[in-house]
PDB file of C-alpha atoms in Angstrom:
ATOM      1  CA  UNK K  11      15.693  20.776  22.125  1.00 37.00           C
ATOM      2  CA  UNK K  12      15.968  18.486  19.370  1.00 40.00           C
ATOM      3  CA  UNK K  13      12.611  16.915  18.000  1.00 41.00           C
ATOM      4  CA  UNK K  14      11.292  13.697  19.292  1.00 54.00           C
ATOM      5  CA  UNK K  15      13.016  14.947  22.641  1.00 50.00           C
ATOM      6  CA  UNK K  16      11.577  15.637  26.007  1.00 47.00           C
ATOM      7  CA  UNK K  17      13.038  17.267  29.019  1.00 38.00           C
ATOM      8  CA  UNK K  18      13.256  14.624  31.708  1.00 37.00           C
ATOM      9  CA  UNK K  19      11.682  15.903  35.128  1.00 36.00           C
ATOM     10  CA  UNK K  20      14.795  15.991  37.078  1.00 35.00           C
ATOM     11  CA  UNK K  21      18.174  16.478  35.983  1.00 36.00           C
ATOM     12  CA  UNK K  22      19.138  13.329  37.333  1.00 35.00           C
ATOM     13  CA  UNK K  23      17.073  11.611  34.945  1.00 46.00           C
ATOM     14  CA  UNK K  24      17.986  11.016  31.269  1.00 55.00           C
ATOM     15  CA  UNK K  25      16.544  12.400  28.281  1.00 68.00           C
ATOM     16  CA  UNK K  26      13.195  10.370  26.845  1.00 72.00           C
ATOM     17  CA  UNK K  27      13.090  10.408  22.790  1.00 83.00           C
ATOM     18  CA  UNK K  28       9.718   9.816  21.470  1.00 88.00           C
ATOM     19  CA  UNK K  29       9.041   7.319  18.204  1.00 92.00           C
ATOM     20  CA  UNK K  30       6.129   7.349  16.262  1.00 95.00           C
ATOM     21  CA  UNK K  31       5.514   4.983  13.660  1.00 96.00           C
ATOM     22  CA  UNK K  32       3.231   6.338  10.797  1.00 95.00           C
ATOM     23  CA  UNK K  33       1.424   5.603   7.720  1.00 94.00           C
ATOM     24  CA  UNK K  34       0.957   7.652   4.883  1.00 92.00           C
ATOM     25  CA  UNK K  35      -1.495   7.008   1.777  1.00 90.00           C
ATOM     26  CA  UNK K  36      -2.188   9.827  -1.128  1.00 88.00           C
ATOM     27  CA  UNK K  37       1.280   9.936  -1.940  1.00 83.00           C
ATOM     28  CA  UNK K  38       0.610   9.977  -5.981  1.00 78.00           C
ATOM     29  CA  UNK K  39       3.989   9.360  -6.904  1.00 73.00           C
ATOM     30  CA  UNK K  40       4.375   7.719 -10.683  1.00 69.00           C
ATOM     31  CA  UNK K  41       5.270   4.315 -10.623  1.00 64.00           C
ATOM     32  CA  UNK K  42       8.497   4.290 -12.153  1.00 63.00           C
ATOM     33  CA  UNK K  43       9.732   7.022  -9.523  1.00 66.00           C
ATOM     34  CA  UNK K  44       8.360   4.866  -6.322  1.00 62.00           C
ATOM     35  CA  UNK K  45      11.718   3.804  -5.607  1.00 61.00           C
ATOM     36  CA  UNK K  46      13.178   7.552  -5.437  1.00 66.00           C
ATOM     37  CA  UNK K  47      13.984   9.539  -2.897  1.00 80.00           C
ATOM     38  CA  UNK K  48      11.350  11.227  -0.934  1.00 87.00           C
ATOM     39  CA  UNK K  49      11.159  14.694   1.535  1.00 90.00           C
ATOM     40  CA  UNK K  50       8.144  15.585   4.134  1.00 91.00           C
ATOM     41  CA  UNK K  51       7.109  18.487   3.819  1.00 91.00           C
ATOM     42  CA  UNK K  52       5.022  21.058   5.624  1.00 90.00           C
ATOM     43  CA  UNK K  53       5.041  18.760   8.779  1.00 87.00           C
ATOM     44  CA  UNK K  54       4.060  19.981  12.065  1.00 85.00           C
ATOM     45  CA  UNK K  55       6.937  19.444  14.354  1.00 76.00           C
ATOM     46  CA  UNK K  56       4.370  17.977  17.145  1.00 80.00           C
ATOM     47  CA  UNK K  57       3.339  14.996  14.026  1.00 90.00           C
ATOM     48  CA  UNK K  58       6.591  13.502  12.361  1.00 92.00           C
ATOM     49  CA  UNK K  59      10.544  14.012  13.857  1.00 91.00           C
ATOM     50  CA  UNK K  60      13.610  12.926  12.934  1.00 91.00           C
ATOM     51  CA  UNK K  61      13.899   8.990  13.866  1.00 92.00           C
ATOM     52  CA  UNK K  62      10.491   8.328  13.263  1.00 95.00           C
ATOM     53  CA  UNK K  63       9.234   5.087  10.981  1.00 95.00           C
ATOM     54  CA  UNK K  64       7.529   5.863   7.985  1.00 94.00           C
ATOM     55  CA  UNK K  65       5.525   3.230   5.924  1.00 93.00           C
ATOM     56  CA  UNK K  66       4.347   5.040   2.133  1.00 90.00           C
ATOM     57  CA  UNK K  67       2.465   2.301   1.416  1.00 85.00           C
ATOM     58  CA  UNK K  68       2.010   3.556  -2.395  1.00 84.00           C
ATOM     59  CA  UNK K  69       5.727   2.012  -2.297  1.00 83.00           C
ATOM     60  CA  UNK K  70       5.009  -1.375  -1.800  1.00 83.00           C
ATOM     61  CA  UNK K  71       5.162  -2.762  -4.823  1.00 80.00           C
ATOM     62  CA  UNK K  72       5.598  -6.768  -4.012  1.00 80.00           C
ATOM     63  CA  UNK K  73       9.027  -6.415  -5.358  1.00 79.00           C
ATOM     64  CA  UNK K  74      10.496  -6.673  -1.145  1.00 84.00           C
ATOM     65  CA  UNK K  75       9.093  -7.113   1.957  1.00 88.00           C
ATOM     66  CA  UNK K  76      10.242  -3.173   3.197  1.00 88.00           C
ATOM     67  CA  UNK K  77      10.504  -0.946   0.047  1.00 84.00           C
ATOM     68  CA  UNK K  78       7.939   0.996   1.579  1.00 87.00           C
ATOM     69  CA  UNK K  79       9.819   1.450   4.663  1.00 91.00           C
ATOM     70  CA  UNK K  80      11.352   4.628   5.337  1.00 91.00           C
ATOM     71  CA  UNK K  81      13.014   6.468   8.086  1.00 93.00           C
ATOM     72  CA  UNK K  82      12.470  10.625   8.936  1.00 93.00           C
ATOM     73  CA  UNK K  83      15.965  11.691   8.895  1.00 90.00           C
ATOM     74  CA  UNK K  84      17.745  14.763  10.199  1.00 90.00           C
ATOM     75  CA  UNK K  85      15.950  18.017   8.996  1.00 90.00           C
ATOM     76  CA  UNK K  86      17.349  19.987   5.317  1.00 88.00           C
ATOM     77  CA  UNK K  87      18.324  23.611   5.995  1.00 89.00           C
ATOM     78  CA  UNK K  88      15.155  24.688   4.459  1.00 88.00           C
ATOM     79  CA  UNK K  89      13.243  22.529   7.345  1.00 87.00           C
ATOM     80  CA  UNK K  90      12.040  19.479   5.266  1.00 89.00           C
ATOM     81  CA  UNK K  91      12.122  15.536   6.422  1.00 91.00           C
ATOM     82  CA  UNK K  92      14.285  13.711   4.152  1.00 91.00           C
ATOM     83  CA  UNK K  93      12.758  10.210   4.137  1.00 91.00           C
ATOM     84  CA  UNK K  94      15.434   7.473   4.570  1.00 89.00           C
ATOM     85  CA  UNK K  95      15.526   4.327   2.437  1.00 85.00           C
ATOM     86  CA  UNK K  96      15.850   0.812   5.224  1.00 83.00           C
ATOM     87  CA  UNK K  97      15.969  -1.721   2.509  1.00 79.00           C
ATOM     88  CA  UNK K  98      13.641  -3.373   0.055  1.00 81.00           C
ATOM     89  CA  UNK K  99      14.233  -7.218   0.887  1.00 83.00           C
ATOM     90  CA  UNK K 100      14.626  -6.379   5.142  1.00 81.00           C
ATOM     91  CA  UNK K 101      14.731  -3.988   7.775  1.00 85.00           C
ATOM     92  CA  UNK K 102      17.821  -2.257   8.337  1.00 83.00           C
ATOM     93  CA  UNK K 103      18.677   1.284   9.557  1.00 84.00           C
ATOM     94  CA  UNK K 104      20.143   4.475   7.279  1.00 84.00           C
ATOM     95  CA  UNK K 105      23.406   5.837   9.496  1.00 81.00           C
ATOM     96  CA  UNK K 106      21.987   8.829  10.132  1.00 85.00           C
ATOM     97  CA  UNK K 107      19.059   7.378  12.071  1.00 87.00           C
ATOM     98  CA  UNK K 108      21.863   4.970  13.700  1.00 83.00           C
ATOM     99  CA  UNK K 109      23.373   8.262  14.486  1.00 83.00           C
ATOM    100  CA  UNK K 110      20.403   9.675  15.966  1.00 83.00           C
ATOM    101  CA  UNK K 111      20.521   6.558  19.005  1.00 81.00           C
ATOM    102  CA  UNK K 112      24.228   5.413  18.622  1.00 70.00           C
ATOM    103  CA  UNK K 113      26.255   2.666  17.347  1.00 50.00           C
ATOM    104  CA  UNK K 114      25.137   0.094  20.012  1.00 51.00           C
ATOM    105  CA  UNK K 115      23.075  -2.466  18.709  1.00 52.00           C
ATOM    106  CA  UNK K 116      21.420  -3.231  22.178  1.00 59.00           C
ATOM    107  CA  UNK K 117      20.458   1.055  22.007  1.00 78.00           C
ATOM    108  CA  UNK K 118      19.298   0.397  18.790  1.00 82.00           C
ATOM    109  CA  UNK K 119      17.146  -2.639  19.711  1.00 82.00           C
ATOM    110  CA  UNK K 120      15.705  -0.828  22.761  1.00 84.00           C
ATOM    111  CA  UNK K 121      14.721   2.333  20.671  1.00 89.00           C
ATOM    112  CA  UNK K 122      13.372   0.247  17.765  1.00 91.00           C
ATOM    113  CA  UNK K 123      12.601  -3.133  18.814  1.00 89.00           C
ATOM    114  CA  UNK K 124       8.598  -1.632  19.293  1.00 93.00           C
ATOM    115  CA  UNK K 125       8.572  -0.135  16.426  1.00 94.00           C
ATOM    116  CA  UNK K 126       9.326  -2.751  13.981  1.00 92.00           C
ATOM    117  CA  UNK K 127       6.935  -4.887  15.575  1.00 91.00           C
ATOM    118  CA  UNK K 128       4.527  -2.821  14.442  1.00 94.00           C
ATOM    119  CA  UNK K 129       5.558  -2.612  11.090  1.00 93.00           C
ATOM    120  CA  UNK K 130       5.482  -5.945  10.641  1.00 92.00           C
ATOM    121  CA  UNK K 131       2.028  -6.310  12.326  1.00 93.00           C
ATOM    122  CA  UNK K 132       0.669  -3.638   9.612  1.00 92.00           C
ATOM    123  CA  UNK K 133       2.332  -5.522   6.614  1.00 91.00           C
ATOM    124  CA  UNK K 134       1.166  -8.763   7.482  1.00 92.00           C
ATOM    125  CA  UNK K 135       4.416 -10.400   8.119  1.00 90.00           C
ATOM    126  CA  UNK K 136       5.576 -12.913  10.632  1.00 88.00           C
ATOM    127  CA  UNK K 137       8.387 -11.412  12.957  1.00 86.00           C
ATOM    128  CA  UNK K 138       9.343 -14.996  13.889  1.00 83.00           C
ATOM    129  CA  UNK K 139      10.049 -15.929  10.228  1.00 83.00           C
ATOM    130  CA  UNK K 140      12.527 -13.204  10.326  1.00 82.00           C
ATOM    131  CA  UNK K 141      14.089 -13.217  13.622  1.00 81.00           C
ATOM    132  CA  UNK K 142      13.837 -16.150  15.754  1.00 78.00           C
ATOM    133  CA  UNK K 143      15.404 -15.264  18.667  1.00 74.00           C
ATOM    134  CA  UNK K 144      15.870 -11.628  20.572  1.00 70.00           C
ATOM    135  CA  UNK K 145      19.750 -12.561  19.564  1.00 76.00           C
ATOM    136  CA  UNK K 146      18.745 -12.820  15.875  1.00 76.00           C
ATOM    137  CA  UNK K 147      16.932  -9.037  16.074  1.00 79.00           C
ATOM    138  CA  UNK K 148      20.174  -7.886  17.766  1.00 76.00           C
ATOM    139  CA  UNK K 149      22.416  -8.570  14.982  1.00 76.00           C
ATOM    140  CA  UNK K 150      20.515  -7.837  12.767  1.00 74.00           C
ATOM    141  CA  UNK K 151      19.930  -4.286  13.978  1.00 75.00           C
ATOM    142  CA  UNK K 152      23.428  -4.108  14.902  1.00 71.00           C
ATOM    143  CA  UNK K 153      24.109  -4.904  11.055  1.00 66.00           C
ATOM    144  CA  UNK K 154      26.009  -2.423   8.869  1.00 60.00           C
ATOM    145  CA  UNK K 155      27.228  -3.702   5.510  1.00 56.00           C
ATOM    146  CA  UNK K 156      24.180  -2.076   3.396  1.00 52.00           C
ATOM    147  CA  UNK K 157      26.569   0.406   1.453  1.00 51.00           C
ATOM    148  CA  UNK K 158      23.396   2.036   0.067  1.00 49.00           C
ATOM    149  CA  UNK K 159      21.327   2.089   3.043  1.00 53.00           C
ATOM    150  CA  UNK K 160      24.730   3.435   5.213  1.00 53.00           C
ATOM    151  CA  UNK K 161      24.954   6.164   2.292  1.00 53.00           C
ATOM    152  CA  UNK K 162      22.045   7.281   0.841  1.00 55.00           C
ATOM    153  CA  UNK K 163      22.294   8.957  -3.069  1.00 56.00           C
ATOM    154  CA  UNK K 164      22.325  12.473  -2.640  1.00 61.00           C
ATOM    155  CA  UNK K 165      21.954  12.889  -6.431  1.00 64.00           C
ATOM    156  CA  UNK K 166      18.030  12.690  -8.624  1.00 66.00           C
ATOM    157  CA  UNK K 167      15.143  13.661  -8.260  1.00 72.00           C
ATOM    158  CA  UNK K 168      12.931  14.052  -5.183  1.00 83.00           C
ATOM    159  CA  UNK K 169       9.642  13.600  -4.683  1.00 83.00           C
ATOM    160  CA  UNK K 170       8.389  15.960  -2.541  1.00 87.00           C
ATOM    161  CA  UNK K 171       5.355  14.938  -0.160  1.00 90.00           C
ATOM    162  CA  UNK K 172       2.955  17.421   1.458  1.00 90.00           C
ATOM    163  CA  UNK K 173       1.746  16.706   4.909  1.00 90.00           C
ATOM    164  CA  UNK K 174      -1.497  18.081   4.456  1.00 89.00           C
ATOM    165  CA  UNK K 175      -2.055  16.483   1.311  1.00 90.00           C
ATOM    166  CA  UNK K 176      -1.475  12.684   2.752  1.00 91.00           C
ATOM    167  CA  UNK K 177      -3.695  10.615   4.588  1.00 92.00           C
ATOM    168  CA  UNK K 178      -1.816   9.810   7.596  1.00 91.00           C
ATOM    169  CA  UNK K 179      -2.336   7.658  11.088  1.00 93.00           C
ATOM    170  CA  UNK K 180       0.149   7.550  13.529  1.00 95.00           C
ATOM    171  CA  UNK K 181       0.265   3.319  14.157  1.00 95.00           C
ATOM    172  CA  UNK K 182       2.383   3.279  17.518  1.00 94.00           C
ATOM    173  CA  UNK K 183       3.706   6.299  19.443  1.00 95.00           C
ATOM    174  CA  UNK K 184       6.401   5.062  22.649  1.00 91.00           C
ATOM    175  CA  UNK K 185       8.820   6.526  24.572  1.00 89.00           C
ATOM    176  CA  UNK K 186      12.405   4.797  25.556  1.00 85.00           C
TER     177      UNK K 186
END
């Protein structure tokens, strides 16, 4: 069973996935390689899965609203969380986390919609100044034209996290 999954209790029933939003501290990253790409690792599988939000809050600069936003994305082969860039100046999702729900924008709003509430709660932000109607939130979930954010650089560095090493709280935990 894939992480973030549970087994419904009846087969007639569909699968729940589990998101957890967390927030991470400790990460002592240099400042000229904040903006890198990052990997979890040394997570227990019960504390961060694939689809999960990730705030590293050493990443938030002032230079955008979101650059310390961050999805868990599909395990590596050698078990690590890749952490998935959204976008410095908004919230929008990598594809494989789009993947991970499906293309449907209304999916996508129902899976994240919580979520991102949150986020914005912890970073002080105004969700009405960004979306002022459930319609506005749909689109913009639904939105695709980020070329980086739809495909991530696979080349440079990474900065390599350890779990235990990071002060972490899990903000919001939901199932949908």
């Amino acid at each position: 069973m894939a992480p973030g999954k549970e087994s419904a209790s009846s087969c007639s029933e569909s699968t729940k996935t589990t998101v957890r939003v967390h927030s991470f501290e400790g990460t002592n990253v240099p400042v000229e390689e904040l903006l890198g790409r990052y990997e979890l690792r040394d997570a227990p599988k019960s504390s961060v899965a694939p689809g999960d939000v990730v705030l590293l809050l050493e990443c938030m600069t002032g230079g955008g609203d979101f650059e310390g936003l961050f999805f868990a994305g599909p395990l590596t082969a050698d078990g690590h969380l890749p952490l998935l860039v959204s976008d410095a100046e908004f919230v929008d999702f990598p594809s494989p986390i789009r993947q991970l729900v499906t293309e449907n924008a209304s999916n996508m709003l129902t899976a994240y919609r919580p979520a991102i509430i949150r986020v914005f709660e912890e970073l002080d932000l105004d969700i009405d100044d960004w979306y002022e109607n459930p319609n506005d939130m749909a689109a913009a979930f639904n939105n695709v034209d980020d070329a980086a954010v739809q495909n991530p650089p696979q080349d440079g560095p990474v900065n390599s996290l350890s779990f235990p090493d990071l002060q972490h709280v899990v903000l919001l935990e939901y199932t949908y």
